[in-house]
XYZ file of C-alpha atoms in Angstrom:
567
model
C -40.284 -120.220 103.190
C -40.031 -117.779 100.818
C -36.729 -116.381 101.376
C -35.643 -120.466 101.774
C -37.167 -120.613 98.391
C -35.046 -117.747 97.062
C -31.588 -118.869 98.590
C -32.013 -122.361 98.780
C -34.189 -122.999 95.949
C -32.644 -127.168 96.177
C -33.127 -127.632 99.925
C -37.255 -125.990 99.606
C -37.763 -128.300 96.731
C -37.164 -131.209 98.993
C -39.690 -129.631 101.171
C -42.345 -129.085 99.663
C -44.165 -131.909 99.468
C -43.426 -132.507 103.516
C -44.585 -136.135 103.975
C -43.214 -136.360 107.629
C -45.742 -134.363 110.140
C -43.062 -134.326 112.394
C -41.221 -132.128 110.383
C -43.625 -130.348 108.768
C -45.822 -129.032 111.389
C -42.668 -127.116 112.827
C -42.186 -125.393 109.240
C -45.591 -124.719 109.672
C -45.405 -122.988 112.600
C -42.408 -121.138 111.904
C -43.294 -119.895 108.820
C -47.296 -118.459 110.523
C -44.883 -116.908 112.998
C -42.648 -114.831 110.302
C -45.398 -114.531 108.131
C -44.999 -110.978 108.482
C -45.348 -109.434 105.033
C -48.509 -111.913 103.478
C -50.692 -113.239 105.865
C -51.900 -109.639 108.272
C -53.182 -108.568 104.515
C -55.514 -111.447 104.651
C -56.926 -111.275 107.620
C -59.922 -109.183 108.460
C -58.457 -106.423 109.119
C -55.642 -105.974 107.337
C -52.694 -102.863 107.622
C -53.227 -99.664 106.304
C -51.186 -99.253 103.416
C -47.986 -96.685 103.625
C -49.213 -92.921 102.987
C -46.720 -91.272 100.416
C -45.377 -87.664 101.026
C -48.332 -85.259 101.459
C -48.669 -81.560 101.596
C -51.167 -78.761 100.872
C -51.236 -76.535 97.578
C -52.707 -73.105 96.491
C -53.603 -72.426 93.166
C -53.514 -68.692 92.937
C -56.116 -66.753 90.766
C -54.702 -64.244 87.961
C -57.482 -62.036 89.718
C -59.773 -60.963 86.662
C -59.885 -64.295 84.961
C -63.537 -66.412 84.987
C -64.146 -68.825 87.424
C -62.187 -72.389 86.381
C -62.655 -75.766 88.615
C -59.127 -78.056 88.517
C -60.451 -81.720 89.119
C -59.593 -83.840 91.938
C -57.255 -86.165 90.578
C -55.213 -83.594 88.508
C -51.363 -84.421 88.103
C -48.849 -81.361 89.394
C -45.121 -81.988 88.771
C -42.741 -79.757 90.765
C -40.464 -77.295 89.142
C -37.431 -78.120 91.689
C -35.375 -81.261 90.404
C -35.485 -84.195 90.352
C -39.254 -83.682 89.821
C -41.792 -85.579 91.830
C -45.310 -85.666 91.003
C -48.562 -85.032 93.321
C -52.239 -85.628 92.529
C -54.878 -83.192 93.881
C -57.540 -84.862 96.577
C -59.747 -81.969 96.172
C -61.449 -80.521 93.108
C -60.115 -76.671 93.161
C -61.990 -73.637 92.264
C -60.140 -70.809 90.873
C -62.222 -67.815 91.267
C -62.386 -63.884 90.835
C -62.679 -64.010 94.640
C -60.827 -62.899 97.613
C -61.186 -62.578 101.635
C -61.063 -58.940 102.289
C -61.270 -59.323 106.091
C -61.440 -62.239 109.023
C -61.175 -60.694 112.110
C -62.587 -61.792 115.661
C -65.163 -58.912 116.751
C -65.381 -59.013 120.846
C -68.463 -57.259 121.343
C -71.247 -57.324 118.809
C -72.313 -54.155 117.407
C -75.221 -54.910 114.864
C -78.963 -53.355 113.892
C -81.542 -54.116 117.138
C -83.364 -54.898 114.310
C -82.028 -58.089 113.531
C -83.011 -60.164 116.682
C -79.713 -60.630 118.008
C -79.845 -64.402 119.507
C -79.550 -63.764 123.898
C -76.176 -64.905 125.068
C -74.213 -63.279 121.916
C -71.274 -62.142 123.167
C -68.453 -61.794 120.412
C -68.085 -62.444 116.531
C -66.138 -63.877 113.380
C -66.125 -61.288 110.871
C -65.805 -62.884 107.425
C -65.688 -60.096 104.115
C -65.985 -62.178 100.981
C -65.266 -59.834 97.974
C -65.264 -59.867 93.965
C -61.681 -58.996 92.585
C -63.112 -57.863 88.985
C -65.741 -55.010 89.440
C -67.461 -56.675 86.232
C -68.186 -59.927 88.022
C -70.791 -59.741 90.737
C -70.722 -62.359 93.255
C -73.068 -64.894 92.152
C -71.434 -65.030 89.012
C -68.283 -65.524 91.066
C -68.492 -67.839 93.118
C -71.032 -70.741 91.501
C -71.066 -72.888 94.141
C -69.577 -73.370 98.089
C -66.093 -71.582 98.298
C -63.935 -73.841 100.124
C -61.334 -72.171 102.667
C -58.045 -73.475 103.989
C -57.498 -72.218 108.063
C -53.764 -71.480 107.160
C -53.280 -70.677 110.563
C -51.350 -71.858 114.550
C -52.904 -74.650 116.047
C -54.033 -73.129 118.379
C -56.164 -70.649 116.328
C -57.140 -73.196 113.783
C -58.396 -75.484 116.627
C -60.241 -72.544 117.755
C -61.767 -71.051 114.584
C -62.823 -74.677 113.827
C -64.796 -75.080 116.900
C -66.550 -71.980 116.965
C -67.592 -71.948 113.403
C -69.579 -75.395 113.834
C -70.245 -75.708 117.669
C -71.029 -72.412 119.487
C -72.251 -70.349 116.379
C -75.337 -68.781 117.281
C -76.634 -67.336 114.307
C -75.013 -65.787 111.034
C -76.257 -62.537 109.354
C -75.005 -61.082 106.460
C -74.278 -57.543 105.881
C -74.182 -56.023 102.011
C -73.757 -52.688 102.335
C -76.198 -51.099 104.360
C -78.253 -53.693 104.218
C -78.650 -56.778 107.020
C -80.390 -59.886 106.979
C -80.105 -63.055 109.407
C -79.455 -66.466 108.112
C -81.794 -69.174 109.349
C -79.093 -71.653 108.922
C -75.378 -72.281 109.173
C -73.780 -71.650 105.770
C -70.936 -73.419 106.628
C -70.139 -77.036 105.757
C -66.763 -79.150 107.230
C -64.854 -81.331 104.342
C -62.973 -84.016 104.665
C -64.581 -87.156 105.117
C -66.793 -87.702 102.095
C -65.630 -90.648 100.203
C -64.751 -88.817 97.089
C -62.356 -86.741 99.677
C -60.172 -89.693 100.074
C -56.385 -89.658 100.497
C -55.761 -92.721 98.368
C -57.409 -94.716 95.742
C -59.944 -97.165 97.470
C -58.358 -100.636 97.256
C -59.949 -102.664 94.529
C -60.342 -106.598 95.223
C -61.206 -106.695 98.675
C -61.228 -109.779 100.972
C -65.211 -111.025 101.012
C -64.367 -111.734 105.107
C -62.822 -108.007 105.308
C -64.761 -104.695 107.104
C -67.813 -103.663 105.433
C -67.885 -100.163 102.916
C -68.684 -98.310 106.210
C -66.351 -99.690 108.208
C -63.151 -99.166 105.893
C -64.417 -95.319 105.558
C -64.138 -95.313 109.328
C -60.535 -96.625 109.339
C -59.691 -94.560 106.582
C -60.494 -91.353 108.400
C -58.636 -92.474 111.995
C -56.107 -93.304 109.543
C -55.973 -90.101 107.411
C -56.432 -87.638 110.754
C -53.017 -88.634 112.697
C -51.173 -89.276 109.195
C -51.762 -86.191 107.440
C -54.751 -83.784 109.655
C -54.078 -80.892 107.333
C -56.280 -82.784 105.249
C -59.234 -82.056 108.009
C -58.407 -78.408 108.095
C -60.850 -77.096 105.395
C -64.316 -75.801 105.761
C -67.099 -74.556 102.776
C -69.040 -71.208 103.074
C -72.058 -71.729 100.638
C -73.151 -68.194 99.548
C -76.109 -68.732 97.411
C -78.499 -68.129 100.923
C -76.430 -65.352 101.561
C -76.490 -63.916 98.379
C -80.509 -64.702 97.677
C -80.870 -61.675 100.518
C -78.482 -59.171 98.862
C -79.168 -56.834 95.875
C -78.259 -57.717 92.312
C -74.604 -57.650 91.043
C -73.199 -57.496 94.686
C -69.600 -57.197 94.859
C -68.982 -57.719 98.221
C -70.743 -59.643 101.674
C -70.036 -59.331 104.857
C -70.626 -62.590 107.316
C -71.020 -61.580 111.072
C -70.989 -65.237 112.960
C -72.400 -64.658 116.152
C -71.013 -66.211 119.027
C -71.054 -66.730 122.928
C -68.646 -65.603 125.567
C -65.504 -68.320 124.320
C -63.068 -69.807 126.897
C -60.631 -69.729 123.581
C -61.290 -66.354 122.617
C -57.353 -65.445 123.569
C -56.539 -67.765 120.184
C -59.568 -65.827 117.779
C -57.524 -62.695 118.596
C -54.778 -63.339 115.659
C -57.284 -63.955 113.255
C -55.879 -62.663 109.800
C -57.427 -62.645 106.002
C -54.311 -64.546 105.424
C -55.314 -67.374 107.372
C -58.446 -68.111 105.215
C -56.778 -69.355 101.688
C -58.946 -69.549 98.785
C -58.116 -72.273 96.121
C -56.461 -74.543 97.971
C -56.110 -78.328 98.040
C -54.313 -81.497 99.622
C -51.754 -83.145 97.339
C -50.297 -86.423 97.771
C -47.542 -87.858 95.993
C -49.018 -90.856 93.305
C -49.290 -90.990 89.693
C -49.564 -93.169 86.833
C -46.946 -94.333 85.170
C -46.847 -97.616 82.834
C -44.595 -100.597 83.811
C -41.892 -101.353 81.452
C -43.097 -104.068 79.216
C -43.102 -107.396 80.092
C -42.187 -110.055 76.842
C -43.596 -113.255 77.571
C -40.698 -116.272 77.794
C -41.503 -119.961 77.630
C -41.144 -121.594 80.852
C -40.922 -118.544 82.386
C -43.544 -117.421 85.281
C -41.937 -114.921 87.640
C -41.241 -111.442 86.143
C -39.482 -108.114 87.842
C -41.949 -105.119 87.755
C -40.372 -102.058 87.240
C -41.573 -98.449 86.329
C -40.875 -96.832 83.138
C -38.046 -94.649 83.691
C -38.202 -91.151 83.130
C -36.111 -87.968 83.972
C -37.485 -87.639 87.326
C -37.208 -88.619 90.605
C -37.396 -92.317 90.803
C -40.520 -94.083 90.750
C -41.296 -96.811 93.545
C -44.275 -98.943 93.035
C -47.740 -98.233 95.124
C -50.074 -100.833 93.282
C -50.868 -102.775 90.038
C -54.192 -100.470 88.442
C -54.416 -103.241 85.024
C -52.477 -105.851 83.485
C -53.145 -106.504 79.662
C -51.997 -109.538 77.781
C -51.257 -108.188 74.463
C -50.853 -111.078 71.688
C -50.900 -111.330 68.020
C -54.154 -112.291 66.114
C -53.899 -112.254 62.275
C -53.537 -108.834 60.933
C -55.092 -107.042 64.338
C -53.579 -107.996 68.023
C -55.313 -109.192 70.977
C -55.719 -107.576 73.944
C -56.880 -109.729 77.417
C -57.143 -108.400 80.537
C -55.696 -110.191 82.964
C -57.950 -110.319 86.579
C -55.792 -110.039 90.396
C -56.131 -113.172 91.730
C -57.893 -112.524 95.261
C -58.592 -115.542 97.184
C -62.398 -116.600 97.957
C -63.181 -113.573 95.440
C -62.173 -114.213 92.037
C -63.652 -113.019 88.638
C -64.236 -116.281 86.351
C -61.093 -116.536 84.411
C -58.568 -119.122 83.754
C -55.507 -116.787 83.711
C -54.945 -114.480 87.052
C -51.779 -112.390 87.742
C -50.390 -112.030 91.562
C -47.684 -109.043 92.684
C -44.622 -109.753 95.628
C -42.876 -107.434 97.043
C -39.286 -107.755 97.704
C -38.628 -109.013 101.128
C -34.720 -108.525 101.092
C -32.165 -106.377 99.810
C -31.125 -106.782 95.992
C -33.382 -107.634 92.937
C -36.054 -106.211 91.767
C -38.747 -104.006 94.131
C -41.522 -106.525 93.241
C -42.268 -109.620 90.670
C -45.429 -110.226 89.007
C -46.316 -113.405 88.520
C -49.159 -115.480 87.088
C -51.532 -118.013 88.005
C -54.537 -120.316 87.609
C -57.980 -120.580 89.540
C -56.340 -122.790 92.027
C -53.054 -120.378 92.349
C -50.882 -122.898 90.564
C -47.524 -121.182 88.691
C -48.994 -120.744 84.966
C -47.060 -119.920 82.415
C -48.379 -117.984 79.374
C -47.976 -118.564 76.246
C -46.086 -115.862 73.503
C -47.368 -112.069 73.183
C -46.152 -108.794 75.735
C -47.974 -108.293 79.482
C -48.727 -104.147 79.455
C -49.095 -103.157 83.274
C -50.506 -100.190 84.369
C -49.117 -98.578 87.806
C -49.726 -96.282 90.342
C -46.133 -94.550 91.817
C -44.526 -92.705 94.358
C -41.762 -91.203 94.313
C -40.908 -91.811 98.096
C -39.057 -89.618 100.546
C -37.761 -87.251 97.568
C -40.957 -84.562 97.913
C -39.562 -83.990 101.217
C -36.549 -82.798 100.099
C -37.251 -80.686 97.422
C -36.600 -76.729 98.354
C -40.213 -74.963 98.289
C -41.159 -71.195 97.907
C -40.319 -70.476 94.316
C -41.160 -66.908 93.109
C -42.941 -68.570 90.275
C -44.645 -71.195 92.102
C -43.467 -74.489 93.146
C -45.634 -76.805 90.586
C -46.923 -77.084 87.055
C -49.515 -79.207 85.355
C -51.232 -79.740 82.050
C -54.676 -77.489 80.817
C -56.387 -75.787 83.104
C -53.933 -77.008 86.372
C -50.333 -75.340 83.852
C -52.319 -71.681 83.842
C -52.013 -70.787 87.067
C -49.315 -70.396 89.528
C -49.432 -73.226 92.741
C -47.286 -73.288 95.410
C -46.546 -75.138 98.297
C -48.133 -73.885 102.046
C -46.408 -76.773 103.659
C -43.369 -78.767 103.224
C -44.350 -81.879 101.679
C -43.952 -84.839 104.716
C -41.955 -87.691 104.512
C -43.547 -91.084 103.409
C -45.044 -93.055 105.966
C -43.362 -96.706 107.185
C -45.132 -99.735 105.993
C -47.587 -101.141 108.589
C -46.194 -104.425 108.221
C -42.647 -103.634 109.683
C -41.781 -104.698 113.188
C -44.765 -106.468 113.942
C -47.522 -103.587 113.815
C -49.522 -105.407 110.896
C -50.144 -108.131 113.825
C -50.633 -105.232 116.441
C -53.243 -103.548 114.324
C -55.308 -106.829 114.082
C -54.930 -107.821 117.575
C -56.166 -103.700 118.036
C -59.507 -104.572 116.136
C -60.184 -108.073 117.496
C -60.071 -106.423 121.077
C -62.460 -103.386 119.743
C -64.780 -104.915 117.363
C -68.114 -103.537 118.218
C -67.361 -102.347 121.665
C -68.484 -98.845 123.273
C -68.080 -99.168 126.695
C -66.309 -98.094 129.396
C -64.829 -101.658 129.559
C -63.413 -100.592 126.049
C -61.872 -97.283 126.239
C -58.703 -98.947 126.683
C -59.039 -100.568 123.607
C -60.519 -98.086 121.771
C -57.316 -95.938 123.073
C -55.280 -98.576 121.851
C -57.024 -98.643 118.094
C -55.888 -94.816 118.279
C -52.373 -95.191 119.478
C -51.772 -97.536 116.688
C -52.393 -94.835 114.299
C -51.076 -92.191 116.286
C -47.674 -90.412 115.678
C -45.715 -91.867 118.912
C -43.486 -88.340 118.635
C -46.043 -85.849 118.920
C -46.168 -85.118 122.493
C -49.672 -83.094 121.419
C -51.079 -85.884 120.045
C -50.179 -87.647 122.659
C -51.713 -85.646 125.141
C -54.932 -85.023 122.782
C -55.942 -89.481 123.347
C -55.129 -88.855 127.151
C -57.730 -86.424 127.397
C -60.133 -88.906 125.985
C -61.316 -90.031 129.811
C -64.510 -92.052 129.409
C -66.926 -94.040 126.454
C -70.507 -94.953 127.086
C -73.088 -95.823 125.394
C -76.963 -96.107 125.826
C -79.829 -98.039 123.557
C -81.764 -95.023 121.786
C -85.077 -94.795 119.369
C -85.264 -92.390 116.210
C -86.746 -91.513 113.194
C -83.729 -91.429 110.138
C -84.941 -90.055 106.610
C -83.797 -91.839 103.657
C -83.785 -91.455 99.834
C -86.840 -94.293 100.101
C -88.533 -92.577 102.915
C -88.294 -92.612 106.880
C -87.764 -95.576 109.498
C -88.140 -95.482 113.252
C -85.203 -97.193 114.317
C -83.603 -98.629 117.332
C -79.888 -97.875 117.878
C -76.703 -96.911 119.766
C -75.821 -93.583 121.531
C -72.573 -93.085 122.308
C -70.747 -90.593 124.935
C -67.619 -89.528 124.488
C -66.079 -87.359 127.072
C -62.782 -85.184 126.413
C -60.576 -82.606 128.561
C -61.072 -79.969 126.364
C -57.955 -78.450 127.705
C -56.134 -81.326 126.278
C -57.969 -80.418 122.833
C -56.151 -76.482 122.691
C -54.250 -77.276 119.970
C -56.684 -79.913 117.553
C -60.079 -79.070 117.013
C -62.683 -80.646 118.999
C -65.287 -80.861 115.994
C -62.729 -82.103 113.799
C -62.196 -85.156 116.124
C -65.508 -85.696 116.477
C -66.513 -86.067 112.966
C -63.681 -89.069 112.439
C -64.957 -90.870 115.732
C -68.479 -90.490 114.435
C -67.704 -92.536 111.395
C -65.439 -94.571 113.326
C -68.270 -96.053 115.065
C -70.476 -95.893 112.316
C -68.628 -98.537 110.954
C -70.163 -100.909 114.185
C -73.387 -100.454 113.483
C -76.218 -103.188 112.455
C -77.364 -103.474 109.339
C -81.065 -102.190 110.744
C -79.886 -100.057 113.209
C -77.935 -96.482 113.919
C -74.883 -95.122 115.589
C -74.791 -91.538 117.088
C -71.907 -89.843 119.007
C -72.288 -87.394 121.374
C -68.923 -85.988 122.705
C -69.342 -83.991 125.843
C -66.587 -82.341 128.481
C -65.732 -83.318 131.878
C -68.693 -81.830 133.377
C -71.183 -83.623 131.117
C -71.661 -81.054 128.742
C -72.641 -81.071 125.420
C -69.792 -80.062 122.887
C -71.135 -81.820 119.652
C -74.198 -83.956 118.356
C -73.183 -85.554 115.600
C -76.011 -86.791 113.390
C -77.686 -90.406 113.431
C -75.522 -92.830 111.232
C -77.660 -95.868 109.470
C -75.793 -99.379 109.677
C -78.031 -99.841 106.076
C -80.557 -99.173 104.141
C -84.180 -98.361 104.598
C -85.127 -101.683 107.001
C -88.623 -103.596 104.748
């Protein structure tokens, strides 16, 4: 109807008030069955949106300089023409700090005194050291260092795994001097909710997933689109570091491991696999919308970035839309609410964004509207909109590698050099093309809820969907996913209020891990645990338990509240 509309704007009039059901139910139908770009966005569960060109950036320290944190959210523009823009997902820590060694160690060789756990058979060795003799480590590093595994699959995979599921103990050497950790000083990163990919979607559907839910489908999401993302881990020092003399320089972490069925894929383990400073990037900014003067009679507008010399800039989403109007010797500025439908703020003037369906005209209109969604047309004054870009497939393109480092920002980001460790990817389709918008709901209507055996083929399904259908390793990674159970379970779960016995749902998950050689294990298992999070009751819990063929355990993941602390 909408393209009739467009081309036929004569014929649709007559249309639209369709007195003859005879007629008009077959309009009807046709136009729920093409309905391809509006209505899977208001459904439950709506389409991921497209992910823009991603990649992974190092900052590099000038060495002796104090320690300086780059935000998350901090604008980079690339040197190489026509320049694109990226915004950082992770808040960056430039430090006087470098790893000195990362080896794999297979035979332990360590003081008798220390109490060396039975079973240890082999060993990370991690040497974290200060690059200015005048700054001991403390002063250093301030908080958690965060690492990038810049490594082979296959040894990223591996590392990965041992660090958080067969580590036995940790000790910590500072020059002659040994002490054992009593916990793990390692901590994965990734799927926080201030470790997001994109901006969280304002204006959600009141009938859409819950908060926990949408995190869930943002990490499946997130892991087959762009798992780089997952491929970070944080070494908090300040335990280590409360053992070791005053103004150390340098500590040695000796992970402690058992005899590894991987350990051919720890040999290769390099200092230059462990990048410090390092962040995802994806490729949106801000940018304001050229400015929209207000005609009379007029409803529909185009909505086009401000152009500037760079590469061209493709919308994402609306962020504000002001109403800017003259009032005596000061102006007037209104913001102007999205019209969402069942959810609206109280206001008698709404705006509403298309995108282009067909070739030609503008890439989307904005148009506005009342309370009931009727065409409204406003009266005198200039709309401002506000606008979140991409610049498309053009990162991709770009050459990388750049003596003096592939981007640039503003303050603290413009001081140091950052480069590119991968090739920035190529934007991802929208969902909404060839029918996968209506896959992906009919993929969540199946799976709602369900962790059965009766479901793995749905839940395999749910993963397919977001799974790259080229990557034979991928590919072979959901077919080693052979069986889902699940079994009522009782705990106690501590929150901020206090601590609940609760009833809830245990879930076993059982993998080849031969199918897993080249993705970690624990990586998987934290976005399925959050995945089914997402299912639980308001008063109850989720925990995942992901085991091998032979029924045993690989990892526990922790107990995940549907709610609050049940009254």
């Amino acid at each position: 109807m909408d393209r009739l509309l467009q081309q036929r704007p004569g014929l649709a009039d007559t249309l639209a008030p369709m007195p003859d059901p005879v007629a008009g139910r077959p309009m009807q139908a046709a136009s729920f069955r093409n309905a391809d770009a509006w209505l899977p966005g208001a459904l439950r569960h709506s389409p991921p949106p497209a992910l823009p060109s991603c990649s992974v950036v190092q900052v590099e320290s000038a060495g002796n300089r104090p320690l300086v944190t780059i935000p998350r959210g901090t604008e980079l523009t690339t040197k190489a023409q026509p320049a694109c823009r990226f915004r950082t997902i992770y808040d960056v820590a430039v430090a006087p700090l470098a790893i000195a060694t990362a080896r794999f160690v297979p035979c332990v060789d360590m003081p008798p005194t220390l109490g060396v756990p039975a079973g240890a058979a082999c060993a990370i060795v991690i040497a974290i050291e200060s690059t200015d003799p005048a700054i001991a480590l403390d002063d250093a590093a301030a908080g958690p260092i965060r690492l990038f595994i810049d490594a082979d699959p296959a040894t990223r995979a591996a590392l990965h795994d041992a660090l958080f599921t067969r580590t036995l103990c940790t000790c910590v050497q500072a020059g002659r001097q040994w002490t054992q950790l009593a916990a793990l000083p390692f901590a994965p990163v990734g799927c926080a909710a201030d470790e997001a990919l994109l901006p969280a979607a304002a204006d959600r559907q009141p009938v859409g997933p819950s908060p926990r839910e949408r995190h869930g489908l943002r990490l499946l999401a997130e892991y087959f689109a762009f798992p780089e993302k997952f491929d970070f881990f944080d070494i908090d020092l300040a335990p280590a570091l409360a053992r070791c003399p005053a103004g150390t320089l340098r500590l040695v972490l000796h992970v402690l491991l058992p005899a590894l069925p991987s350990a051919g894929s720890l040999q290769s383990l390099a200092p230059s696999m462990l990048r410090l400073g390092c962040t995802p990037v994806v490729n949106l900014f801000s940018r304001a919308a050229e400015p929209l003067p207000i005609a009379a009679q007029r409803n529909t507008y185009p909505l086009r970035a401000f152009p500037l010399a760079e590469a061209d800039a493709s919308l994402y989403s609306v962020d504000a839309v002001t109403l800017l109007q003259a009032a005596g010797d000061a102006g007037l500025a209104i913001e102007l609410p999205r019209f969402v439908a069942l959810r609206r703020v109280q206001a008698d003037r709404y705006w509403l964004v298309r995108h282009a369906g067909t070739a030609g005209g503008p890439e989307a209109t904005i148009s506005f509207v009342d309370s009931e969604q009727r065409p409204l047309a406003l009266r005198g004054g200039t709309v401002a909109v506000q606008l979140t870009c991409t610049n498309g497939d053009a990162p991709a393109s770009l050459p990388i590698g750049r003596p003096d480092g592939d981007l640039t920002g503003s303050g603290a980001a413009g001081r140091y050099p950052a480069r590119f460790l991968r090739r920035p990817s190529t934007s991802s389709s929208p969902a909404s093309q060839h029918g996968r918008a209506w896959r992906h709901s009919a993929a969540h209507a199946s799976g709602d809820g369900a962790s059965t055996q009766a479901a793995l083929p749905a839940l395999l399904a749910l993963l397919r969907l977001h799974a790259p259908a080229d990557s034979a390793a991928v590919q072979r990674q959901l077919a080693g996913i052979v069986s889902l159970d699940q079994r009522a379970v009782k705990a106690w779960l501590r929150f901020p209020q206090g601590a609940a016995y609760m009833h809830g749902t245990e879930v076993r998950l059982a993998v080849d891990v031969a199918a897993f050689d080249r993705s970690s294990v624990f990586v998987f298992a934290q976005v399925m645990e959050w995945l089914f999070a997402g299912y639980a009751g308001e008063e109850g819990f989720t925990r995942l338990v992901v085991v091998d063929l032979a029924g045993r355990e690989l990892v526990r993941c922790a107990a995940r509240a549907g709610g609050v602390l049940p009254v």
